Coordinates of C-alpha atoms and ligand atoms in Angstrom, one line a residue:
M1 CA 92.7 198.9 93.0
V2 CA 91.9 200.7 89.5
V3 CA 92.0 198.2 86.4
N4 CA 92.9 200.2 82.9
M5 CA 90.4 199.4 80.6
K6 CA 91.3 202.1 77.9
G7 CA 91.4 200.9 74.3
K8 CA 89.3 197.5 74.9
H9 CA 86.4 196.3 73.0
L10 CA 83.2 195.0 74.9
A11 CA 82.1 192.3 72.7
S12 CA 81.2 190.0 75.3
L13 CA 81.0 190.0 79.4
H14 CA 83.0 186.4 79.2
D15 CA 86.1 188.5 77.9
L16 CA 86.0 191.0 81.0
T17 CA 87.5 189.9 84.5
K18 CA 85.5 190.1 87.6
E19 CA 87.7 193.2 88.7
E20 CA 86.6 194.8 85.2
I21 CA 83.2 194.2 85.5
W22 CA 83.0 195.5 89.3
Q23 CA 84.9 198.4 88.1
I24 CA 82.4 199.1 85.7
L25 CA 79.4 198.8 88.1
K26 CA 81.3 201.2 90.7
T27 CA 81.9 203.7 88.1
A28 CA 78.0 203.6 87.2
E29 CA 76.8 204.4 90.6
T30 CA 79.4 207.2 90.8
L31 CA 78.4 208.6 87.3
K32 CA 74.6 208.1 88.3
I33 CA 75.2 210.3 91.6
K34 CA 77.1 213.0 89.7
Q35 CA 74.2 213.1 87.0
K36 CA 71.5 213.1 89.7
T37 CA 73.2 215.8 91.8
G38 CA 73.9 217.8 88.5
E39 CA 77.7 217.6 88.9
R40 CA 79.5 218.1 85.5
H41 CA 81.4 214.9 84.4
E42 CA 82.8 215.8 80.7
L43 CA 85.2 212.5 80.9
L44 CA 84.9 212.2 77.0
Y45 CA 85.1 216.1 76.1
G46 CA 85.4 216.4 72.3
K47 CA 85.1 212.5 71.4
T48 CA 82.7 211.0 69.2
L49 CA 80.8 207.6 69.2
A50 CA 79.6 205.8 65.6
M51 CA 76.7 204.0 66.5
I52 CA 75.8 201.4 63.9
F53 CA 72.2 199.7 64.1
Q54 CA 71.2 196.9 61.9
K55 CA 67.9 196.8 64.1
P56 CA 65.8 199.1 65.8
S57 CA 66.5 200.5 69.1
T58 CA 64.7 202.6 71.9
R59 CA 66.8 202.3 75.1
T60 CA 70.4 201.4 73.6
R61 CA 70.1 204.2 70.8
V62 CA 68.9 207.0 73.5
S63 CA 70.8 205.8 76.4
F64 CA 74.0 206.1 74.5
E65 CA 73.1 208.9 72.8
V66 CA 72.3 211.3 75.8
G67 CA 75.0 209.5 77.5
M68 CA 77.6 210.8 75.1
K69 CA 76.1 214.1 75.2
Q70 CA 76.5 214.3 79.3
L71 CA 80.1 213.0 78.8
G72 CA 80.8 215.9 76.7
G73 CA 81.1 214.1 73.5
H74 CA 79.0 213.3 70.6
A75 CA 77.1 210.5 69.1
L76 CA 75.9 209.6 65.4
Y77 CA 73.4 207.4 64.6
L78 CA 74.1 205.4 61.7
S79 CA 71.4 203.3 60.4
S80 CA 73.0 200.1 58.4
T81 CA 70.9 201.2 55.3
D82 CA 72.3 204.6 55.1
L83 CA 75.7 203.4 55.2
Q84 CA 77.5 201.8 52.5
L85 CA 77.2 198.7 54.4
G86 CA 73.6 198.5 52.7
R87 CA 74.9 198.3 49.5
G88 CA 77.7 195.6 50.1
E89 CA 80.7 197.3 51.7
T90 CA 82.2 195.1 54.3
V91 CA 81.6 195.2 58.0
G92 CA 85.6 195.1 58.4
D93 CA 86.1 197.9 56.2
T94 CA 83.2 200.1 57.8
G95 CA 84.7 199.5 61.1
A96 CA 88.4 200.7 60.0
V97 CA 87.2 203.6 58.6
L98 CA 84.8 204.7 61.1
A99 CA 88.1 204.5 63.7
R100 CA 89.9 206.9 61.4
Y101 CA 86.9 209.5 62.6
C102 CA 85.5 208.6 65.8
D103 CA 86.8 207.6 69.0
G104 CA 84.5 204.4 69.6
I105 CA 82.2 202.4 67.7
M106 CA 78.6 200.8 69.1
A107 CA 76.9 198.3 67.1
R108 CA 73.7 196.7 67.2
V109 CA 74.0 193.6 64.8
F110 CA 71.8 190.6 63.4
S111 CA 75.0 188.3 63.4
H112 CA 77.6 188.5 66.4
D113 CA 80.3 187.6 63.7
N114 CA 80.0 191.1 62.9
I115 CA 80.7 192.2 66.3
I116 CA 84.0 190.0 65.9
E117 CA 84.7 191.4 62.5
L118 CA 84.2 195.2 63.7
C119 CA 87.0 194.2 67.0
K120 CA 89.3 192.8 64.3
H121 CA 89.3 195.9 62.4
S122 CA 88.9 198.9 64.6
T123 CA 91.4 200.7 66.1
V124 CA 89.4 202.2 68.7
P125 CA 87.1 200.3 71.2
V126 CA 84.0 198.4 69.8
I127 CA 81.1 198.2 72.1
N128 CA 78.4 195.2 71.5
G129 CA 75.0 197.1 71.5
L130 CA 73.0 193.6 71.0
S131 CA 73.7 190.9 68.5
D132 CA 71.8 187.4 67.9
L133 CA 73.9 185.8 70.7
L134 CA 74.8 188.7 73.3
H135 CA 73.6 191.6 75.0
P136 CA 76.5 192.8 77.5
C137 CA 75.0 196.4 77.9
Q138 CA 71.7 195.4 79.1
C139 CA 73.3 192.8 81.4
L140 CA 75.6 195.6 83.0
A141 CA 72.4 197.7 83.7
D142 CA 70.6 194.5 85.1
L143 CA 73.7 193.8 87.4
E144 CA 73.7 197.6 88.2
T145 CA 70.0 197.4 89.3
I146 CA 70.0 194.1 91.1
L147 CA 72.9 195.4 93.3
E148 CA 70.7 198.6 94.0
K149 CA 68.1 196.4 95.2
K150 CA 69.4 193.6 96.9
Q151 CA 73.1 195.2 97.9
E152 CA 75.0 192.1 97.0
F153 CA 74.9 189.3 94.1
K154 CA 76.2 186.6 96.8
G155 CA 73.5 184.1 97.6
L156 CA 70.8 185.4 95.1
K157 CA 69.1 183.1 92.5
L158 CA 68.1 184.8 89.6
A159 CA 65.4 183.0 87.4
F160 CA 65.6 183.3 83.7
V161 CA 62.1 182.4 82.4
G162 CA 61.7 182.2 78.5
D163 CA 63.8 181.9 75.5
G164 CA 67.6 181.0 76.2
N165 CA 68.4 183.9 73.7
N166 CA 71.1 187.0 73.7
V167 CA 69.9 188.5 76.9
C168 CA 69.7 185.1 78.9
H169 CA 73.5 184.2 77.3
S170 CA 74.8 187.7 78.6
L171 CA 72.9 187.3 82.2
M172 CA 74.7 183.7 82.4
F173 CA 78.4 185.3 81.9
G174 CA 77.5 188.2 84.2
S175 CA 76.0 186.3 86.8
A176 CA 79.0 183.9 86.6
K177 CA 81.5 187.2 87.1
V178 CA 79.6 188.3 90.2
G179 CA 78.7 184.9 91.9
M180 CA 75.0 184.8 91.6
D181 CA 73.3 181.3 90.7
M182 CA 71.3 181.4 88.0
T183 CA 68.3 179.1 86.9
V184 CA 67.0 179.1 83.3
V185 CA 63.4 178.2 83.2
C186 CA 62.5 177.5 79.4
P187 CA 60.9 175.3 76.7
K188 CA 62.2 172.1 75.6
G189 CA 64.1 173.0 72.7
Y190 CA 64.8 176.5 73.6
E191 CA 67.6 176.0 76.2
P192 CA 70.5 178.6 75.9
D193 CA 73.4 177.8 73.6
K194 CA 75.3 174.7 74.6
Q195 CA 79.0 176.6 73.8
I196 CA 77.9 179.5 76.1
E197 CA 76.6 177.3 78.7
K198 CA 80.0 175.7 78.6
M199 CA 82.1 178.8 79.1
A200 CA 79.6 180.1 81.4
L201 CA 80.2 177.1 83.7
E202 CA 84.2 177.5 83.2
D203 CA 83.3 181.1 84.5
G204 CA 82.3 179.7 87.8
L205 CA 78.7 179.9 87.1
K206 CA 76.1 177.8 89.1
L207 CA 73.5 177.2 86.4
E208 CA 70.2 174.9 86.5
I209 CA 68.4 174.5 83.4
T210 CA 64.8 173.2 83.5
N211 CA 61.5 172.9 81.6
D212 CA 59.5 173.1 84.5
P213 CA 57.8 176.6 85.2
K214 CA 58.1 176.0 89.1
G215 CA 61.9 176.3 88.5
V216 CA 61.0 180.0 89.7
K217 CA 60.6 178.7 93.2
G218 CA 62.5 180.7 95.4
A219 CA 64.0 183.1 93.1
D220 CA 65.2 186.6 94.1
V221 CA 65.1 187.6 91.0
I222 CA 62.7 186.8 88.1
Y223 CA 63.8 187.9 84.5
T224 CA 62.0 187.7 81.3
D225 CA 62.3 188.9 77.6
V226 CA 60.2 188.4 74.5
W227 CA 59.5 185.0 72.9
A228 CA 60.6 186.0 69.7
S229 CA 63.5 188.2 69.3
M230 CA 64.3 190.7 66.6
G231 CA 65.4 188.3 63.4
K232 CA 62.8 185.6 64.6
D233 CA 59.7 187.5 64.2
K234 CA 58.6 184.9 61.6
E235 CA 58.5 182.3 64.5
H236 CA 56.3 184.5 66.9
D237 CA 52.9 182.6 66.1
D238 CA 54.5 179.1 66.9
R239 CA 56.1 180.3 69.9
V240 CA 53.3 181.9 71.4
K241 CA 51.9 178.5 71.9
V242 CA 54.9 176.9 73.1
F243 CA 55.7 179.9 75.3
K244 CA 52.6 180.1 76.9
P245 CA 53.3 178.3 80.3
Y246 CA 56.3 180.4 81.0
Q247 CA 54.2 183.5 81.0
V248 CA 55.4 185.6 84.0
N249 CA 52.2 186.2 85.7
E250 CA 51.1 186.9 89.5
K251 CA 50.7 183.0 90.0
L252 CA 54.3 182.5 88.8
V253 CA 55.8 185.4 90.6
S254 CA 53.8 184.1 94.2
Q255 CA 56.3 181.0 93.7
A256 CA 59.3 183.1 94.2
Q257 CA 60.5 185.1 97.1
D258 CA 58.1 187.6 98.8
D259 CA 60.8 190.1 98.3
C260 CA 61.6 189.3 95.1
I261 CA 62.5 191.4 92.0
V262 CA 60.9 191.3 88.7
M263 CA 63.0 192.0 85.6
H264 CA 62.5 192.7 81.7
C265 CA 64.8 194.0 79.4
L266 CA 61.8 195.7 77.5
P267 CA 60.2 196.3 74.9
A268 CA 57.9 193.9 76.6
H269 CA 55.2 192.2 74.6
R270 CA 52.5 192.6 77.4
G271 CA 50.1 189.6 77.4
E272 CA 52.5 187.2 76.2
E273 CA 55.7 187.1 78.1
I274 CA 54.7 189.4 81.0
T275 CA 51.4 190.7 82.1
D276 CA 50.4 194.0 82.8
E277 CA 49.5 193.3 86.6
V278 CA 53.4 191.9 87.1
V279 CA 55.2 194.6 84.7
D280 CA 53.2 197.6 86.4
G281 CA 53.4 195.8 89.8
P282 CA 55.1 196.2 93.1
H283 CA 57.8 193.6 92.2
S284 CA 58.9 195.3 88.7
V285 CA 62.1 197.0 88.7
V286 CA 61.9 197.4 84.7
L287 CA 62.2 201.3 84.5
D288 CA 65.0 201.6 86.8
Q289 CA 66.6 198.7 84.7
A290 CA 66.0 200.9 81.8
E291 CA 67.6 204.1 83.1
N292 CA 70.5 202.3 84.4
R293 CA 71.5 201.5 80.9
N294 CA 72.4 205.2 80.6
H295 CA 74.6 205.1 83.7
A296 CA 76.2 201.9 82.9
Q297 CA 77.0 202.5 79.4
K298 CA 78.5 205.8 80.1
A299 CA 80.6 204.2 82.6
V300 CA 81.9 201.6 79.9
M301 CA 82.4 204.7 77.6
A302 CA 84.4 206.7 79.9
L303 CA 86.7 203.3 81.0
L304 CA 86.9 202.1 77.5
M305 CA 87.5 205.4 75.7
Ligands
CP401 N1 66.5 196.6 75.8 C1 66.9 197.2 74.6 O1 68.2 196.8 74.4 O2 66.1 198.1 74.4 P1 66.1 198.5 72.7 O3 66.0 197.6 71.9 O4 64.9 199.6 72.5 O5 67.4 199.1 72.4
NVA402 N1 65.9 189.4 72.8 C1 65.5 190.6 72.5 C2 66.2 191.9 73.2 C3 65.7 193.0 73.1 C4 66.4 194.0 73.7 C5 66.1 190.9 70.8 O1 67.3 190.1 70.4 O2 65.2 191.0 70.2

């Protein structure tokens, strides 16, 4: 069944139905094949995506910009310091105006409220390219990667090790929608947001939260992310001490399934949340994840725009 997603926003995976998420994953698979075989797929010919960045980015910026080009369209990189946003124009006014020129808006912001505000004022689809609360595009690429490596989600356990942050939150929503079990292994005080937990449980997530690093036992997927996210840089040195027992190293990985995959959204702080041996080792799929940002987001843009 084809679900019509045209005109929808992607602020959070919580807002999408299971069918919509599957449609994105299947479309991503098709577009990936087309890209690899050189078959043209200019589904967004002549369209423009505005990309607002309040924070730095390598993967998100490049995968969206290249993706838009491959779809026959065009992307505009708009740093918030160059926009009038930097001089006090509201996010709402910015979104309303950009929607008069462009066919979609992707935004990477500090406060998730800015994404909500953009969705409210924009007449074209808004795509969350990371907020302090969520990173849905990352999770879609991650689901695509897990599906490629494991063929199905049912019966899998994903252990997220580290900070209960934006990436963890989106994985909670994503896992709930595809029926994958999740264990969050984090230091005390760094658990996922309670409201997100409640919403993910309502979505049907089978979730365990533990402060014991042994929580990775039996995991099919080990996932980690930086200990101090963008905007929390000042806490970095204190966090390094607290998070040390949660480093994804060979000893920790040996407690998971023999055929487990190790994931990281990147950028990695090698030697902190993950060791060189693991990130470059046989279980790691981090580059496939990074590549799949391109395919998953092309699917999102093609379906929404
Ligand atoms: N994973 C991710 O979003 O990377 P960037 O910060 O480089 O975009
Ligand atoms: N949690 C990280 C993800 C970076 C892609 C951050 O927000 O900085």
